[in-house]
Amino acid sequence: MFSFKPHPQLISWNTATKRMALGALGLFLALVMSIAGTIYLSLYLSLGDNNTEDFVSGLNESVLVETDQFGIPTITATSRTDGFAALGYMSARDRLFQMDLLRRRGAGRLAEIFGEVMVPADREQRVLGFEKVANEITQRLPAAHRAALEAYAAGVNSAIDSMNAVPFEFLVLGYRPERWRIEDSLLIVLSLFQDQSNSESEERMLSVMEQALPRAVYEFLTPMTDFYTQAVLQEEEFSTDGYSVPVESLTVLLNEQTDNTEKQTHFVRPHRMRAASNAWAVAGAKTKDGRAILANDMHTTISVPNLWYRCHLKMGEIEIAGVSLPGTPLMIAGTSRHIAWGMTALVADVMDLVKIELNPKNPNEYLTADGWKPFGIRHEVIQVKGGATHELDVKTTIWGPIALKPLLNQPVAMRWTALDPLTINLGLLEIYTAETLAEGMAIINDTGGPPLNAIFADKLGGIGWTTMGRLPVRRGFDGSTSRLWSDGSVDWVGYISPQQLPRMMDSPNHFIANANNRGVTSDYPFKIGHAFTNGYRAYRIAESLQAMDLIDEEKMLRLQLDTHVGIYGFYRDVALSVLGPEVLKQEPRFKE
């Protein structure tokens, strides 16, 4: 049990004979034991004490923190700011090195602690300029949200100041953590944004495919929908009859690859797995006891520690429990006394690559709809562990920074919602006070940040779905091609307003499911994305929930652990529609 008390000051903290052989051995063993003892003591001192009293800067009243057998803290405070300060303290006590890595990653400062090996990663981050974006967001924060970040930062810094020894990762790497700033919390939000929506590699791949492949093959490989998605959305029937396979064009391409070994190296291969997640909510009409139940698995990368920080907050009349994003006071998924919410990746199209045409008479100018403009220059200095530095001049345009790598032999600028300070806010903090489904969904709609699906359940048995984040409205773009454009032929003309974002409350089936599939029907007036995840996982969830009755938490867990895979049956039927059933009569090429 912890007890935090207000304190006006931050606390600082600033072992040619046998005798010779045995003596040397004894000295060696003593040295080893001394080193081992020092390491053990350092590790021990860096652990938090679960039965102590400490002082946290900026508190108005005392705060009580209790941890359960899993180390999950329950924070009881009289106000939100005191609660956020205690959350900052506990997050730093348990996750300080993780928090430091997240802010360094966002700012492009990993080479400072890991050396030259991280300079390429830092260069990419410096091109994005997240530090500048975070500073601009800070200037726009409403007073209440700024106060929340300041309280959280005060808690983090109080934890740093009260540590007998810094966590062992800092000792191994030989540095001390810097003080926490509110900009650091925003850098972590931007890092999450980057994980959820940086589609630069996909944009490049689509652009190359569009240029290199016959149109029929490109459309075949990049379908805008699929059978399972349309079944979940209950749209028009989708069958193999309408799924045209460009056999002739594919045969020509494959023969070219077989006949020319040099071309075989030109196959495009994915360099990483796409982010995935799932969530579903079941209304009270379909559950065992009339309660609405929400299940959510955000499928983040396996790591130690994992990304999320579980906590339980009691702040005056507010009580919420869930998983926060370490380094911020934001509860990404959780439950209050009134509603529960969970998130999945929206897979929205929020980045464009803009072809840059250089002025042949002046390479320091680029073409815009208003004529030639000079590039802006942002100077970046990357500090490397050991004292070396790398300097980088980032060229900027009206659309965004110039990417490090050209595309199709042309420079490109990155236009991305994460680089627009207007698209990011801390509106999610307001969901802690929402009392109805409608209030919670409206708060999510008004929250700027990574584009996400949000699935809800409320205490009255209701369920809902909507989206979070600012989504661009494009002029001159029909959503059917990749985004490689210039001269204003396609442009952003704003963002979909919060009131126009898609939403659903309740459902005739008494459940709502999303697994990164397209969640809007074809009559939705705006284009949200072009590369949604295949709808099979959502289809399987919906199929399973449809067959269930009297649903409880155990049944929800069994569905999360479901391993049935039927997606390939559809593609088998597509292949057979081209190859014909006679292919089944052939001898298998491989036998068990």
PDB file of C-alpha atoms in Angstrom, residues 225-482:
ATOM      1  CA  THR A 225     -13.956  -5.428 -50.959  1.00  0.00           C
ATOM      2  CA  ASP A 226     -14.330  -9.156 -50.387  1.00  0.00           C
ATOM      3  CA  PHE A 227     -16.997 -11.754 -49.772  1.00  0.00           C
ATOM      4  CA  TYR A 228     -16.597 -11.830 -46.004  1.00  0.00           C
ATOM      5  CA  THR A 229     -16.659  -8.059 -45.526  1.00  0.00           C
ATOM      6  CA  GLN A 230     -19.864  -7.736 -47.528  1.00  0.00           C
ATOM      7  CA  ALA A 231     -21.431 -10.614 -45.613  1.00  0.00           C
ATOM      8  CA  VAL A 232     -20.671  -8.871 -42.288  1.00  0.00           C
ATOM      9  CA  LEU A 233     -22.056  -5.563 -43.610  1.00  0.00           C
ATOM     10  CA  GLN A 234     -25.026  -7.389 -45.162  1.00  0.00           C
ATOM     11  CA  GLU A 235     -24.384  -5.654 -48.470  1.00  0.00           C
ATOM     12  CA  GLU A 236     -25.056  -7.004 -51.939  1.00  0.00           C
ATOM     13  CA  GLU A 237     -24.065 -10.622 -52.482  1.00  0.00           C
ATOM     14  CA  PHE A 238     -20.432 -11.143 -53.498  1.00  0.00           C
ATOM     15  CA  SER A 239     -19.649 -14.250 -55.516  1.00  0.00           C
ATOM     16  CA  THR A 240     -16.803 -15.711 -57.541  1.00  0.00           C
ATOM     17  CA  ASP A 241     -18.847 -14.963 -60.670  1.00  0.00           C
ATOM     18  CA  GLY A 242     -18.035 -11.272 -60.280  1.00  0.00           C
ATOM     19  CA  TYR A 243     -14.444 -11.841 -59.188  1.00  0.00           C
ATOM     20  CA  SER A 244     -12.655 -11.749 -62.507  1.00  0.00           C
ATOM     21  CA  VAL A 245      -9.292 -13.506 -62.601  1.00  0.00           C
ATOM     22  CA  PRO A 246      -7.023 -12.001 -65.321  1.00  0.00           C
ATOM     23  CA  VAL A 247      -5.596 -15.374 -66.307  1.00  0.00           C
ATOM     24  CA  GLU A 248      -3.888 -14.249 -69.491  1.00  0.00           C
ATOM     25  CA  SER A 249      -2.132 -11.255 -67.940  1.00  0.00           C
ATOM     26  CA  LEU A 250      -1.038 -13.244 -64.880  1.00  0.00           C
ATOM     27  CA  THR A 251       0.324 -16.025 -67.111  1.00  0.00           C
ATOM     28  CA  VAL A 252       2.376 -13.549 -69.128  1.00  0.00           C
ATOM     29  CA  LEU A 253       3.807 -11.967 -65.967  1.00  0.00           C
ATOM     30  CA  LEU A 254       4.688 -15.300 -64.364  1.00  0.00           C
ATOM     31  CA  ASN A 255       6.321 -16.551 -67.563  1.00  0.00           C
ATOM     32  CA  GLU A 256       8.411 -13.388 -67.707  1.00  0.00           C
ATOM     33  CA  GLN A 257       9.617 -14.027 -64.179  1.00  0.00           C
ATOM     34  CA  THR A 258      10.437 -17.671 -64.989  1.00  0.00           C
ATOM     35  CA  ASP A 259      12.297 -16.824 -68.208  1.00  0.00           C
ATOM     36  CA  ASN A 260      14.295 -13.927 -66.797  1.00  0.00           C
ATOM     37  CA  THR A 261      16.184 -14.662 -63.581  1.00  0.00           C
ATOM     38  CA  GLU A 262      17.181 -11.018 -63.282  1.00  0.00           C
ATOM     39  CA  LYS A 263      13.546  -9.951 -63.040  1.00  0.00           C
ATOM     40  CA  GLN A 264      12.863 -12.443 -60.272  1.00  0.00           C
ATOM     41  CA  THR A 265      14.523 -10.100 -57.818  1.00  0.00           C
ATOM     42  CA  HIS A 266      11.857  -7.489 -58.561  1.00  0.00           C
ATOM     43  CA  PHE A 267       9.069  -9.246 -56.695  1.00  0.00           C
ATOM     44  CA  VAL A 268       7.596  -6.998 -54.000  1.00  0.00           C
ATOM     45  CA  ARG A 269       7.588  -8.616 -50.582  1.00  0.00           C
ATOM     46  CA  PRO A 270       6.050  -7.186 -47.404  1.00  0.00           C
ATOM     47  CA  HIS A 271       8.619  -6.093 -44.848  1.00  0.00           C
ATOM     48  CA  ARG A 272       6.362  -6.289 -41.817  1.00  0.00           C
ATOM     49  CA  MET A 273       3.009  -7.636 -40.708  1.00  0.00           C
ATOM     50  CA  ARG A 274       0.025  -5.328 -40.814  1.00  0.00           C
ATOM     51  CA  ALA A 275      -1.335  -4.220 -37.464  1.00  0.00           C
ATOM     52  CA  ALA A 276      -4.323  -6.311 -36.413  1.00  0.00           C
ATOM     53  CA  SER A 277      -6.874  -6.265 -33.613  1.00  0.00           C
ATOM     54  CA  ASN A 278     -10.411  -7.305 -32.810  1.00  0.00           C
ATOM     55  CA  ALA A 279     -13.300  -6.212 -30.639  1.00  0.00           C
ATOM     56  CA  TRP A 280     -16.929  -7.117 -30.317  1.00  0.00           C
ATOM     57  CA  ALA A 281     -19.790  -6.154 -28.065  1.00  0.00           C
ATOM     58  CA  VAL A 282     -22.873  -8.212 -27.234  1.00  0.00           C
ATOM     59  CA  ALA A 283     -26.068  -6.461 -26.191  1.00  0.00           C
ATOM     60  CA  GLY A 284     -27.985  -7.384 -23.044  1.00  0.00           C
ATOM     61  CA  ALA A 285     -30.685  -9.065 -25.133  1.00  0.00           C
ATOM     62  CA  LYS A 286     -28.221 -11.829 -26.021  1.00  0.00           C
ATOM     63  CA  THR A 287     -26.323 -12.292 -22.758  1.00  0.00           C
ATOM     64  CA  LYS A 288     -26.954 -14.659 -19.869  1.00  0.00           C
ATOM     65  CA  ASP A 289     -27.837 -11.974 -17.325  1.00  0.00           C
ATOM     66  CA  GLY A 290     -28.929  -8.993 -19.441  1.00  0.00           C
ATOM     67  CA  ARG A 291     -25.632  -7.097 -19.217  1.00  0.00           C
ATOM     68  CA  ALA A 292     -23.835  -5.861 -22.312  1.00  0.00           C
ATOM     69  CA  ILE A 293     -20.351  -7.432 -22.589  1.00  0.00           C
ATOM     70  CA  LEU A 294     -17.343  -6.116 -24.502  1.00  0.00           C
ATOM     71  CA  ALA A 295     -14.321  -8.162 -25.647  1.00  0.00           C
ATOM     72  CA  ASN A 296     -11.188  -6.486 -27.030  1.00  0.00           C
ATOM     73  CA  ASP A 297      -7.778  -7.784 -28.103  1.00  0.00           C
ATOM     74  CA  MET A 298      -5.522  -5.075 -29.555  1.00  0.00           C
ATOM     75  CA  HIS A 299      -2.880  -7.544 -30.808  1.00  0.00           C
ATOM     76  CA  THR A 300       0.079  -5.312 -30.037  1.00  0.00           C
ATOM     77  CA  THR A 301       3.593  -6.661 -30.584  1.00  0.00           C
ATOM     78  CA  ILE A 302       4.702  -9.118 -27.912  1.00  0.00           C
ATOM     79  CA  SER A 303       7.269  -7.410 -25.693  1.00  0.00           C
ATOM     80  CA  VAL A 304       8.529  -7.296 -22.121  1.00  0.00           C
ATOM     81  CA  PRO A 305       6.930  -5.306 -20.721  1.00  0.00           C
ATOM     82  CA  ASN A 306       3.896  -5.236 -22.974  1.00  0.00           C
ATOM     83  CA  LEU A 307       2.810  -1.860 -24.304  1.00  0.00           C
ATOM     84  CA  TRP A 308      -0.189  -1.277 -22.030  1.00  0.00           C
ATOM     85  CA  TYR A 309      -0.185  -0.425 -18.322  1.00  0.00           C
ATOM     86  CA  ARG A 310      -3.141  -1.828 -16.361  1.00  0.00           C
ATOM     87  CA  CYS A 311      -4.561   0.398 -13.651  1.00  0.00           C
ATOM     88  CA  HIS A 312      -7.681   1.265 -11.702  1.00  0.00           C
ATOM     89  CA  LEU A 313      -8.439   4.928 -10.991  1.00  0.00           C
ATOM     90  CA  LYS A 314     -10.849   6.352  -8.430  1.00  0.00           C
ATOM     91  CA  MET A 315     -10.850  10.145  -8.749  1.00  0.00           C
ATOM     92  CA  GLY A 316     -13.661  11.737  -6.834  1.00  0.00           C
ATOM     93  CA  GLU A 317     -16.873  10.571  -8.506  1.00  0.00           C
ATOM     94  CA  ILE A 318     -14.944   9.028 -11.420  1.00  0.00           C
ATOM     95  CA  GLU A 319     -13.998   5.353 -11.383  1.00  0.00           C
ATOM     96  CA  ILE A 320     -12.368   3.650 -14.371  1.00  0.00           C
ATOM     97  CA  ALA A 321     -10.265   0.535 -14.924  1.00  0.00           C
ATOM     98  CA  GLY A 322      -8.397  -0.583 -18.002  1.00  0.00           C
ATOM     99  CA  VAL A 323      -5.128  -0.182 -19.861  1.00  0.00           C
ATOM    100  CA  SER A 324      -3.341   3.137 -20.146  1.00  0.00           C
ATOM    101  CA  LEU A 325      -0.630   4.158 -22.583  1.00  0.00           C
ATOM    102  CA  PRO A 326       2.566   4.464 -20.469  1.00  0.00           C
ATOM    103  CA  GLY A 327       3.839   8.017 -20.541  1.00  0.00           C
ATOM    104  CA  THR A 328       0.325   9.451 -20.807  1.00  0.00           C
ATOM    105  CA  PRO A 329      -2.808   9.637 -18.628  1.00  0.00           C
ATOM    106  CA  LEU A 330      -4.902   8.207 -21.487  1.00  0.00           C
ATOM    107  CA  MET A 331      -6.948   5.052 -20.867  1.00  0.00           C
ATOM    108  CA  ILE A 332      -6.996   3.467 -24.331  1.00  0.00           C
ATOM    109  CA  ALA A 333      -9.442   0.691 -23.453  1.00  0.00           C
ATOM    110  CA  GLY A 334     -11.394   0.329 -20.259  1.00  0.00           C
ATOM    111  CA  THR A 335     -14.608   0.551 -18.327  1.00  0.00           C
ATOM    112  CA  SER A 336     -16.268   3.075 -16.049  1.00  0.00           C
ATOM    113  CA  ARG A 337     -19.377   2.788 -13.922  1.00  0.00           C
ATOM    114  CA  HIS A 338     -21.414   3.585 -17.030  1.00  0.00           C
ATOM    115  CA  ILE A 339     -19.719   2.424 -20.234  1.00  0.00           C
ATOM    116  CA  ALA A 340     -16.919   0.197 -21.538  1.00  0.00           C
ATOM    117  CA  TRP A 341     -14.868   0.924 -24.648  1.00  0.00           C
ATOM    118  CA  GLY A 342     -12.321  -0.960 -26.763  1.00  0.00           C
ATOM    119  CA  MET A 343     -10.258  -0.102 -29.842  1.00  0.00           C
ATOM    120  CA  THR A 344      -9.175  -1.700 -33.113  1.00  0.00           C
ATOM    121  CA  ALA A 345      -7.062  -0.341 -35.977  1.00  0.00           C
ATOM    122  CA  LEU A 346      -9.240   1.472 -38.524  1.00  0.00           C
ATOM    123  CA  VAL A 347      -6.735   0.953 -41.399  1.00  0.00           C
ATOM    124  CA  ALA A 348      -7.716   4.380 -42.710  1.00  0.00           C
ATOM    125  CA  ASP A 349      -5.946   6.117 -45.575  1.00  0.00           C
ATOM    126  CA  VAL A 350      -4.455   9.164 -43.849  1.00  0.00           C
ATOM    127  CA  MET A 351      -1.199   9.513 -45.800  1.00  0.00           C
ATOM    128  CA  ASP A 352      -0.469  10.594 -49.368  1.00  0.00           C
ATOM    129  CA  LEU A 353       2.854  10.712 -51.177  1.00  0.00           C
ATOM    130  CA  VAL A 354       3.075  13.857 -53.269  1.00  0.00           C
ATOM    131  CA  LYS A 355       5.287  13.838 -56.383  1.00  0.00           C
ATOM    132  CA  ILE A 356       7.634  16.794 -56.280  1.00  0.00           C
ATOM    133  CA  GLU A 357       8.558  18.493 -59.544  1.00  0.00           C
ATOM    134  CA  LEU A 358      11.763  20.480 -59.230  1.00  0.00           C
ATOM    135  CA  ASN A 359      12.312  23.752 -60.996  1.00  0.00           C
ATOM    136  CA  PRO A 360      14.845  22.965 -63.774  1.00  0.00           C
ATOM    137  CA  LYS A 361      16.266  26.462 -63.344  1.00  0.00           C
ATOM    138  CA  ASN A 362      16.426  26.311 -59.550  1.00  0.00           C
ATOM    139  CA  PRO A 363      16.545  22.911 -57.747  1.00  0.00           C
ATOM    140  CA  ASN A 364      15.705  24.686 -54.475  1.00  0.00           C
ATOM    141  CA  GLU A 365      12.136  25.312 -55.732  1.00  0.00           C
ATOM    142  CA  TYR A 366       9.223  22.948 -56.334  1.00  0.00           C
ATOM    143  CA  LEU A 367       5.988  23.253 -58.296  1.00  0.00           C
ATOM    144  CA  THR A 368       2.638  23.955 -56.620  1.00  0.00           C
ATOM    145  CA  ALA A 369      -0.758  24.957 -57.936  1.00  0.00           C
ATOM    146  CA  ASP A 370       0.329  28.556 -57.253  1.00  0.00           C
ATOM    147  CA  GLY A 371       3.637  28.258 -59.084  1.00  0.00           C
ATOM    148  CA  TRP A 372       7.191  27.651 -57.904  1.00  0.00           C
ATOM    149  CA  LYS A 373       7.887  27.801 -54.166  1.00  0.00           C
ATOM    150  CA  PRO A 374      11.184  27.521 -52.262  1.00  0.00           C
ATOM    151  CA  PHE A 375      11.695  24.514 -50.010  1.00  0.00           C
ATOM    152  CA  GLY A 376      11.698  25.135 -46.291  1.00  0.00           C
ATOM    153  CA  ILE A 377      14.729  23.796 -44.422  1.00  0.00           C
ATOM    154  CA  ARG A 378      14.634  22.260 -40.951  1.00  0.00           C
ATOM    155  CA  HIS A 379      18.104  21.593 -39.516  1.00  0.00           C
ATOM    156  CA  GLU A 380      18.431  18.497 -37.314  1.00  0.00           C
ATOM    157  CA  VAL A 381      21.438  17.384 -35.235  1.00  0.00           C
ATOM    158  CA  ILE A 382      21.579  13.749 -34.117  1.00  0.00           C
ATOM    159  CA  GLN A 383      23.751  13.160 -31.064  1.00  0.00           C
ATOM    160  CA  VAL A 384      25.422   9.733 -30.948  1.00  0.00           C
ATOM    161  CA  LYS A 385      26.598   7.890 -27.850  1.00  0.00           C
ATOM    162  CA  GLY A 386      30.326   8.553 -27.539  1.00  0.00           C
ATOM    163  CA  GLY A 387      30.207  12.144 -28.719  1.00  0.00           C
ATOM    164  CA  ALA A 388      29.774  11.959 -32.501  1.00  0.00           C
ATOM    165  CA  THR A 389      27.052  13.939 -34.281  1.00  0.00           C
ATOM    166  CA  HIS A 390      25.184  13.676 -37.557  1.00  0.00           C
ATOM    167  CA  GLU A 391      23.566  16.683 -39.183  1.00  0.00           C
ATOM    168  CA  LEU A 392      20.533  16.542 -41.440  1.00  0.00           C
ATOM    169  CA  ASP A 393      18.755  19.238 -43.421  1.00  0.00           C
ATOM    170  CA  VAL A 394      15.120  18.254 -43.916  1.00  0.00           C
ATOM    171  CA  LYS A 395      13.404  19.839 -46.895  1.00  0.00           C
ATOM    172  CA  THR A 396       9.795  20.781 -46.207  1.00  0.00           C
ATOM    173  CA  THR A 397       6.890  21.652 -48.519  1.00  0.00           C
ATOM    174  CA  ILE A 398       3.328  22.906 -48.183  1.00  0.00           C
ATOM    175  CA  TRP A 399       2.286  19.251 -48.008  1.00  0.00           C
ATOM    176  CA  GLY A 400       4.914  17.934 -45.612  1.00  0.00           C
ATOM    177  CA  PRO A 401       8.582  16.891 -45.418  1.00  0.00           C
ATOM    178  CA  ILE A 402      10.467  15.322 -48.314  1.00  0.00           C
ATOM    179  CA  ALA A 403      10.964  11.579 -47.715  1.00  0.00           C
ATOM    180  CA  LEU A 404      14.508  10.254 -47.478  1.00  0.00           C
ATOM    181  CA  LYS A 405      13.952   7.867 -50.388  1.00  0.00           C
ATOM    182  CA  PRO A 406      12.567   8.829 -53.820  1.00  0.00           C
ATOM    183  CA  LEU A 407       9.674   6.946 -55.390  1.00  0.00           C
ATOM    184  CA  LEU A 408       9.866   5.925 -59.031  1.00  0.00           C
ATOM    185  CA  ASN A 409      12.942   8.115 -59.337  1.00  0.00           C
ATOM    186  CA  GLN A 410      11.118  11.212 -58.088  1.00  0.00           C
ATOM    187  CA  PRO A 411      11.261  12.970 -54.732  1.00  0.00           C
ATOM    188  CA  VAL A 412       8.022  12.750 -52.759  1.00  0.00           C
ATOM    189  CA  ALA A 413       6.591  14.698 -49.839  1.00  0.00           C
ATOM    190  CA  MET A 414       4.692  12.965 -47.059  1.00  0.00           C
ATOM    191  CA  ARG A 415       1.265  14.406 -46.379  1.00  0.00           C
ATOM    192  CA  TRP A 416       0.093  12.675 -43.214  1.00  0.00           C
ATOM    193  CA  THR A 417      -2.471  13.576 -40.587  1.00  0.00           C
ATOM    194  CA  ALA A 418       0.042  12.796 -37.816  1.00  0.00           C
ATOM    195  CA  LEU A 419       2.092  15.806 -38.960  1.00  0.00           C
ATOM    196  CA  ASP A 420      -0.830  18.219 -38.632  1.00  0.00           C
ATOM    197  CA  PRO A 421      -1.120  19.521 -35.037  1.00  0.00           C
ATOM    198  CA  LEU A 422      -4.814  20.205 -35.673  1.00  0.00           C
ATOM    199  CA  THR A 423      -5.537  16.462 -35.911  1.00  0.00           C
ATOM    200  CA  ILE A 424      -4.302  15.555 -32.419  1.00  0.00           C
ATOM    201  CA  ASN A 425      -5.853  16.274 -29.041  1.00  0.00           C
ATOM    202  CA  LEU A 426      -6.456  14.610 -25.675  1.00  0.00           C
ATOM    203  CA  GLY A 427     -10.225  14.406 -26.036  1.00  0.00           C
ATOM    204  CA  LEU A 428     -10.129  10.799 -24.852  1.00  0.00           C
ATOM    205  CA  LEU A 429      -9.682  12.161 -21.312  1.00  0.00           C
ATOM    206  CA  GLU A 430     -13.323  13.252 -21.386  1.00  0.00           C
ATOM    207  CA  ILE A 431     -14.635   9.715 -21.764  1.00  0.00           C
ATOM    208  CA  TYR A 432     -13.924   9.174 -18.066  1.00  0.00           C
ATOM    209  CA  THR A 433     -17.016  11.250 -17.243  1.00  0.00           C
ATOM    210  CA  ALA A 434     -19.360   9.935 -19.980  1.00  0.00           C
ATOM    211  CA  GLU A 435     -22.552   8.437 -18.557  1.00  0.00           C
ATOM    212  CA  THR A 436     -24.339   7.269 -21.721  1.00  0.00           C
ATOM    213  CA  LEU A 437     -23.503   5.449 -24.923  1.00  0.00           C
ATOM    214  CA  ALA A 438     -24.276   8.552 -26.968  1.00  0.00           C
ATOM    215  CA  GLU A 439     -21.972  10.714 -24.830  1.00  0.00           C
ATOM    216  CA  GLY A 440     -19.108   8.247 -25.102  1.00  0.00           C
ATOM    217  CA  MET A 441     -19.418   7.945 -28.870  1.00  0.00           C
ATOM    218  CA  ALA A 442     -19.552  11.723 -29.319  1.00  0.00           C
ATOM    219  CA  ILE A 443     -16.366  12.085 -27.245  1.00  0.00           C
ATOM    220  CA  ILE A 444     -14.606   9.471 -29.377  1.00  0.00           C
ATOM    221  CA  ASN A 445     -15.711  11.256 -32.565  1.00  0.00           C
ATOM    222  CA  ASP A 446     -14.206  14.486 -31.285  1.00  0.00           C
ATOM    223  CA  THR A 447     -10.919  12.872 -30.232  1.00  0.00           C
ATOM    224  CA  GLY A 448      -7.955  13.563 -32.475  1.00  0.00           C
ATOM    225  CA  GLY A 449      -5.210  10.980 -32.754  1.00  0.00           C
ATOM    226  CA  PRO A 450      -4.616   7.625 -34.430  1.00  0.00           C
ATOM    227  CA  PRO A 451      -7.519   6.513 -36.663  1.00  0.00           C
ATOM    228  CA  LEU A 452      -9.255   3.769 -34.702  1.00  0.00           C
ATOM    229  CA  ASN A 453     -12.519   1.886 -34.453  1.00  0.00           C
ATOM    230  CA  ALA A 454     -14.195   2.223 -31.045  1.00  0.00           C
ATOM    231  CA  ILE A 455     -16.657  -0.406 -29.822  1.00  0.00           C
ATOM    232  CA  PHE A 456     -18.887   0.290 -26.816  1.00  0.00           C
ATOM    233  CA  ALA A 457     -21.093  -1.435 -24.263  1.00  0.00           C
ATOM    234  CA  ASP A 458     -23.099   0.393 -21.595  1.00  0.00           C
ATOM    235  CA  LYS A 459     -24.690  -0.467 -18.260  1.00  0.00           C
ATOM    236  CA  LEU A 460     -28.197  -0.479 -19.796  1.00  0.00           C
ATOM    237  CA  GLY A 461     -27.319  -3.318 -22.164  1.00  0.00           C
ATOM    238  CA  GLY A 462     -26.685  -1.138 -25.228  1.00  0.00           C
ATOM    239  CA  ILE A 463     -23.816  -1.441 -27.683  1.00  0.00           C
ATOM    240  CA  GLY A 464     -22.272   0.833 -30.316  1.00  0.00           C
ATOM    241  CA  TRP A 465     -19.512   1.389 -32.864  1.00  0.00           C
ATOM    242  CA  THR A 466     -17.884   4.511 -34.278  1.00  0.00           C
ATOM    243  CA  THR A 467     -14.478   5.864 -35.312  1.00  0.00           C
ATOM    244  CA  MET A 468     -11.827   8.108 -33.794  1.00  0.00           C
ATOM    245  CA  GLY A 469      -9.347  10.461 -35.463  1.00  0.00           C
ATOM    246  CA  ARG A 470      -9.351  13.035 -38.240  1.00  0.00           C
ATOM    247  CA  LEU A 471      -9.897  11.551 -41.708  1.00  0.00           C
ATOM    248  CA  PRO A 472      -9.020  13.648 -44.793  1.00  0.00           C
ATOM    249  CA  VAL A 473     -11.523  14.599 -47.487  1.00  0.00           C
ATOM    250  CA  ARG A 474      -9.834  14.479 -50.889  1.00  0.00           C
ATOM    251  CA  ARG A 475     -10.819  16.454 -53.962  1.00  0.00           C
ATOM    252  CA  GLY A 476     -10.262  14.715 -57.297  1.00  0.00           C
ATOM    253  CA  PHE A 477      -9.732  11.252 -55.839  1.00  0.00           C
ATOM    254  CA  ASP A 478     -12.241   8.430 -56.303  1.00  0.00           C
ATOM    255  CA  GLY A 479     -10.506   5.950 -53.991  1.00  0.00           C
ATOM    256  CA  SER A 480      -9.791   3.420 -56.727  1.00  0.00           C
ATOM    257  CA  THR A 481      -6.096   4.149 -57.326  1.00  0.00           C
ATOM    258  CA  SER A 482      -2.941   4.687 -55.316  1.00  0.00           C
TER     259      SER A 482
END
